[in-house]
Amino acid sequence: MSIRQNLNDIKSQLPEHVTLVAVSKTKPVSDLMEAYDAGQRIFGENKIQEMVEKYEQMPKDIKWHMIGHVQRNKVKYMAEFVSLVHGVDSFKLLKEINKQAKKHDRVINCLLQIKIAEEDTKFGMSSEDVKKLITSEALTSLTNVCITGVMGMATFTDDSTQIEAEFKRLKTIFEDLKPIQTSNCELQTISMGMSSDYQLAIDCGSTMIRVGSSIFGARHYSN
Ligand SMILES: *Cc1c(COP(=O)(O)O)cnc(C)c1O
């Protein structure tokens, strides 16, 4: 199957309120261009350096999403163009994104990553910490960021009952936080679901799915 066919297959199954992020990490620009030519405009990368390199080579109407863990010292490289940062998990990081966004006179949209998996390896904040952050006085001074939703990653497992429970947890947390609206926090997006579980994620309330291998094929990591 070609990248175009994969994309069309997935898009034909998506409800209108669900946004597809094409996760293109490790893939060459030629593959991304195939997706671009098939109409895809939102791409997700998990390394800032790789995203910057692709941004420089590709058409400028692409929306670039940073879906990986963000190192604070690298925010400056993407601040000029990044469209959404999925993995924000601390006030410190938000502060740095705000500082760099200001230099470019932009507002950068961010999702707060919430820890829903039982695994220890996943990043993310507790729902209590998220609530504290979005209701804090300190947040209102960060006028160059806007918190537009939440993101979560389920445990890496074949047990779909467990994955479903974790997705439902994120949806519940989102609904609980949603009424909190401030000058720079307006929760609309639930980013959850990848190639293996996006249908389940949509059933559980996802509005943004991050799909890589089902579009571009398996990733081969060299070195
Ligand atoms: C790689 C990655 C994805 C996509 O994974 P696939 O299984 O290839 O669809 C989604 N989200 C994050 C955060 C990723 O790092």
Tab-separated table of C-alpha atoms and ligand atoms in Angstrom:
chain	number	residue	atom	x	y	z
A	1	MET	CA	0.000	0.000	0.000
A	2	SER	CA	1.196	3.492	-0.789
A	3	ILE	CA	1.369	6.347	1.695
A	4	ARG	CA	-1.478	8.029	-0.176
A	5	GLN	CA	-3.677	4.941	0.078
A	6	ASN	CA	-2.900	4.500	3.767
A	7	LEU	CA	-3.780	8.118	4.433
A	8	ASN	CA	-7.014	7.968	2.475
A	9	ASP	CA	-8.010	4.753	4.248
A	10	ILE	CA	-7.524	6.272	7.667
A	11	LYS	CA	-9.133	9.599	6.798
A	12	SER	CA	-12.201	7.875	5.384
A	13	GLN	CA	-12.819	6.313	8.820
A	14	LEU	CA	-12.401	9.481	10.859
A	15	PRO	CA	-15.325	11.416	12.256
A	16	GLU	CA	-15.233	15.081	11.301
A	17	HIS	CA	-14.257	16.304	14.775
A	18	VAL	CA	-11.074	14.229	14.829
A	19	THR	CA	-7.790	15.733	13.601
A	20	LEU	CA	-5.142	13.464	12.121
A	21	VAL	CA	-1.509	14.187	12.933
A	22	ALA	CA	0.760	12.274	10.549
A	23	VAL	CA	3.697	11.169	12.678
A	24	SER	CA	6.692	11.291	10.374
A	25	LYS	CA	9.635	10.812	12.744
A	26	THR	CA	12.612	8.954	11.204
A	27	LYS	CA	11.001	9.126	7.734
A	28	PRO	CA	12.663	10.933	4.811
A	29	VAL	CA	11.276	14.176	3.383
A	30	SER	CA	10.301	12.290	0.206
A	31	ASP	CA	7.835	10.223	2.261
A	32	LEU	CA	6.442	13.323	3.923
A	33	MET	CA	6.041	14.945	0.505
A	34	GLU	CA	4.010	11.958	-0.635
A	35	ALA	CA	1.642	12.580	2.265
A	36	TYR	CA	1.688	16.309	1.555
A	37	ASP	CA	0.770	15.717	-2.085
A	38	ALA	CA	-2.112	13.548	-0.882
A	39	GLY	CA	-3.411	16.534	1.082
A	40	GLN	CA	-1.917	16.037	4.542
A	41	ARG	CA	-0.898	19.302	6.212
A	42	ILE	CA	-0.297	18.350	9.850
A	43	PHE	CA	2.884	16.487	10.690
A	44	GLY	CA	4.188	15.331	14.056
A	45	GLU	CA	7.814	14.867	15.022
A	46	ASN	CA	9.358	13.855	18.329
A	47	LYS	CA	12.797	15.429	17.978
A	48	ILE	CA	13.180	19.185	17.621
A	49	GLN	CA	16.294	19.021	15.452
A	50	GLU	CA	14.654	16.644	12.979
A	51	MET	CA	11.516	18.774	12.857
A	52	VAL	CA	13.559	21.919	12.141
A	53	GLU	CA	15.407	20.217	9.282
A	54	LYS	CA	12.166	19.058	7.691
A	55	TYR	CA	10.487	22.424	8.252
A	56	GLU	CA	13.287	24.124	6.346
A	57	GLN	CA	12.949	21.803	3.357
A	58	MET	CA	9.175	21.605	3.082
A	59	PRO	CA	6.262	23.840	2.039
A	60	LYS	CA	5.371	26.529	4.525
A	61	ASP	CA	1.663	25.769	4.821
A	62	ILE	CA	2.461	22.696	6.928
A	63	LYS	CA	1.511	22.716	10.592
A	64	TRP	CA	4.269	21.142	12.679
A	65	HIS	CA	3.387	19.428	15.935
A	66	MET	CA	6.029	18.533	18.508
A	67	ILE	CA	4.764	15.296	20.007
A	68	GLY	CA	7.849	14.147	21.915
A	69	HIS	CA	9.375	15.035	25.217
A	70	VAL	CA	10.698	18.602	24.977
A	71	GLN	CA	14.082	19.640	26.297
A	72	ARG	CA	13.903	23.192	27.511
A	73	ASN	CA	17.215	24.251	25.955
A	74	LYS	CA	15.909	23.329	22.479
A	75	VAL	CA	12.610	25.221	22.542
A	76	LYS	CA	14.289	28.210	20.895
A	77	TYR	CA	14.875	26.262	17.671
A	78	MET	CA	11.184	25.589	17.052
A	79	ALA	CA	9.593	28.699	18.565
A	80	GLU	CA	9.411	30.485	15.234
A	81	PHE	CA	7.155	27.957	13.558
A	82	VAL	CA	5.830	25.150	15.774
A	83	SER	CA	2.062	24.994	15.674
A	84	LEU	CA	1.264	22.791	18.689
A	85	VAL	CA	3.412	21.299	21.456
A	86	HIS	CA	1.768	18.109	22.764
A	87	GLY	CA	4.051	17.064	25.580
A	88	VAL	CA	4.135	19.972	28.034
A	89	ASP	CA	4.533	18.576	31.525
A	90	SER	CA	5.789	21.393	33.743
A	91	PHE	CA	5.369	25.084	34.449
A	92	LYS	CA	9.096	25.545	33.857
A	93	LEU	CA	8.753	24.275	30.301
A	94	LEU	CA	5.699	26.420	29.691
A	95	LYS	CA	7.653	29.436	30.901
A	96	GLU	CA	10.456	28.725	28.437
A	97	ILE	CA	8.005	28.235	25.551
A	98	ASN	CA	6.396	31.547	26.502
A	99	LYS	CA	9.754	33.307	26.564
A	100	GLN	CA	10.774	32.015	23.143
A	101	ALA	CA	7.329	32.623	21.615
A	102	LYS	CA	7.515	36.226	22.766
A	103	LYS	CA	10.728	36.749	20.784
A	104	HIS	CA	8.799	35.885	17.642
A	105	ASP	CA	5.705	37.785	18.682
A	106	ARG	CA	3.651	34.600	18.618
A	107	VAL	CA	1.315	32.659	20.849
A	108	ILE	CA	2.229	28.973	20.928
A	109	ASN	CA	-0.546	26.494	21.623
A	110	CYS	CA	0.285	23.737	24.073
A	111	LEU	CA	-1.268	20.523	25.343
A	112	LEU	CA	-0.556	19.374	28.865
A	113	GLN	CA	0.618	15.794	28.987
A	114	ILE	CA	-1.206	13.823	31.633
A	115	LYS	CA	0.113	10.570	32.959
A	116	ILE	CA	-2.566	7.964	32.345
A	117	ALA	CA	-0.404	4.863	31.914
A	118	GLU	CA	0.468	2.547	34.745
A	119	GLU	CA	3.993	2.229	33.384
A	120	ASP	CA	6.665	4.281	35.090
A	121	THR	CA	8.368	5.175	31.848
A	122	LYS	CA	5.791	7.605	30.509
A	123	PHE	CA	6.099	11.328	31.127
A	124	GLY	CA	3.241	13.444	32.273
A	125	MET	CA	1.576	15.333	35.092
A	126	SER	CA	-1.025	14.168	37.559
A	127	SER	CA	-4.527	15.573	37.125
A	128	GLU	CA	-4.094	17.436	40.427
A	129	ASP	CA	-0.942	19.158	39.192
A	130	VAL	CA	-2.663	20.105	35.937
A	131	LYS	CA	-5.539	21.639	37.845
A	132	LYS	CA	-3.145	23.616	40.041
A	133	LEU	CA	-1.245	24.831	36.996
A	134	ILE	CA	-4.200	26.013	34.959
A	135	THR	CA	-5.804	27.794	37.891
A	136	SER	CA	-2.569	29.429	39.008
A	137	GLU	CA	-2.045	33.169	39.018
A	138	ALA	CA	1.406	32.577	37.518
A	139	LEU	CA	-0.043	31.146	34.329
A	140	THR	CA	-1.927	34.331	33.468
A	141	SER	CA	1.381	36.163	33.077
A	142	LEU	CA	2.462	33.786	30.296
A	143	THR	CA	0.642	35.669	27.579
A	144	ASN	CA	2.517	34.010	24.698
A	145	VAL	CA	1.273	30.494	25.375
A	146	CYS	CA	-2.229	29.094	25.272
A	147	ILE	CA	-3.203	25.765	26.761
A	148	THR	CA	-5.647	24.258	24.315
A	149	GLY	CA	-5.977	20.707	25.585
A	150	VAL	CA	-4.512	17.576	27.049
A	151	MET	CA	-2.454	14.694	25.719
A	152	GLY	CA	-1.953	11.187	26.981
A	153	MET	CA	-0.254	7.939	26.111
A	154	ALA	CA	-1.641	4.591	27.127
A	155	THR	CA	0.473	1.775	28.471
A	156	PHE	CA	2.320	-0.216	25.820
A	157	THR	CA	0.317	-3.426	26.041
A	158	ASP	CA	-1.907	-5.771	24.041
A	159	ASP	CA	-4.540	-5.575	26.740
A	160	SER	CA	-7.202	-3.396	25.146
A	161	THR	CA	-9.253	-3.355	28.347
A	162	GLN	CA	-6.400	-1.589	30.093
A	163	ILE	CA	-5.856	0.829	27.204
A	164	GLU	CA	-9.550	1.633	27.158
A	165	ALA	CA	-9.555	2.335	30.897
A	166	GLU	CA	-6.609	4.708	30.494
A	167	PHE	CA	-8.204	6.564	27.575
A	168	LYS	CA	-11.433	6.907	29.536
A	169	ARG	CA	-9.468	8.286	32.454
A	170	LEU	CA	-8.036	11.025	30.238
A	171	LYS	CA	-11.485	11.868	28.888
A	172	THR	CA	-12.849	12.139	32.434
A	173	ILE	CA	-9.973	14.376	33.515
A	174	PHE	CA	-10.515	16.556	30.440
A	175	GLU	CA	-14.244	16.961	31.153
A	176	ASP	CA	-13.452	17.837	34.745
A	177	LEU	CA	-10.960	20.546	33.726
A	178	LYS	CA	-12.828	21.925	30.737
A	179	PRO	CA	-15.005	24.413	32.653
A	180	ILE	CA	-11.840	26.170	33.827
A	181	GLN	CA	-11.320	28.922	31.295
A	182	THR	CA	-8.787	31.690	31.670
A	183	SER	CA	-7.137	34.226	29.383
A	184	ASN	CA	-4.677	31.598	28.170
A	185	CYS	CA	-6.346	28.306	28.903
A	186	GLU	CA	-9.206	26.997	26.832
A	187	LEU	CA	-9.348	23.225	26.668
A	188	GLN	CA	-10.673	21.845	23.387
A	189	THR	CA	-8.347	19.059	22.334
A	190	ILE	CA	-7.810	15.529	23.629
A	191	SER	CA	-4.737	14.122	21.899
A	192	MET	CA	-4.783	10.352	22.312
A	193	GLY	CA	-4.517	7.326	20.057
A	194	MET	CA	-1.776	5.977	17.781
A	195	SER	CA	-1.659	3.433	14.934
A	196	SER	CA	-2.596	0.457	17.064
A	197	ASP	CA	-5.321	2.051	19.134
A	198	TYR	CA	-6.735	5.141	17.440
A	199	GLN	CA	-10.171	3.631	16.804
A	200	LEU	CA	-10.490	2.813	20.479
A	201	ALA	CA	-9.218	6.275	21.374
A	202	ILE	CA	-11.866	7.919	19.183
A	203	ASP	CA	-14.563	5.785	20.821
A	204	CYS	CA	-13.276	7.062	24.160
A	205	GLY	CA	-13.464	10.728	23.112
A	206	SER	CA	-10.204	11.547	21.358
A	207	THR	CA	-10.279	14.613	19.103
A	208	MET	CA	-6.699	14.321	17.812
A	209	ILE	CA	-4.890	11.134	16.861
A	210	ARG	CA	-1.169	10.734	16.238
A	211	VAL	CA	-0.611	8.081	13.600
A	212	GLY	CA	2.781	7.083	12.236
A	213	SER	CA	3.405	3.512	11.107
A	214	SER	CA	-0.095	2.958	9.697
A	215	ILE	CA	0.620	5.791	7.251
A	216	PHE	CA	4.351	5.583	6.578
A	217	GLY	CA	5.091	1.932	7.389
A	218	ALA	CA	7.249	0.540	10.179
A	219	ARG	CA	10.126	2.673	11.399
A	220	HIS	CA	13.669	1.413	11.100
A	221	TYR	CA	16.021	2.932	13.593
A	222	SER	CA	19.615	2.956	12.478
A	223	ASN	CA	22.538	3.524	14.905
B	1	LIG	C1	5.811	7.702	17.463
B	1	LIG	C2	4.682	8.302	18.189
B	1	LIG	C3	3.357	8.128	17.740
B	1	LIG	C4	2.980	7.305	16.524
B	1	LIG	O1	3.189	5.944	16.727
B	1	LIG	P1	2.663	4.843	15.672
B	1	LIG	O2	2.490	3.628	16.492
B	1	LIG	O3	3.726	4.701	14.631
B	1	LIG	O4	1.386	5.331	15.106
B	1	LIG	C5	2.349	8.756	18.452
B	1	LIG	N1	2.615	9.514	19.537
B	1	LIG	C6	3.859	9.699	19.989
B	1	LIG	C7	4.070	10.559	21.188
B	1	LIG	C8	4.938	9.105	19.337
B	1	LIG	O5	6.170	9.300	19.810
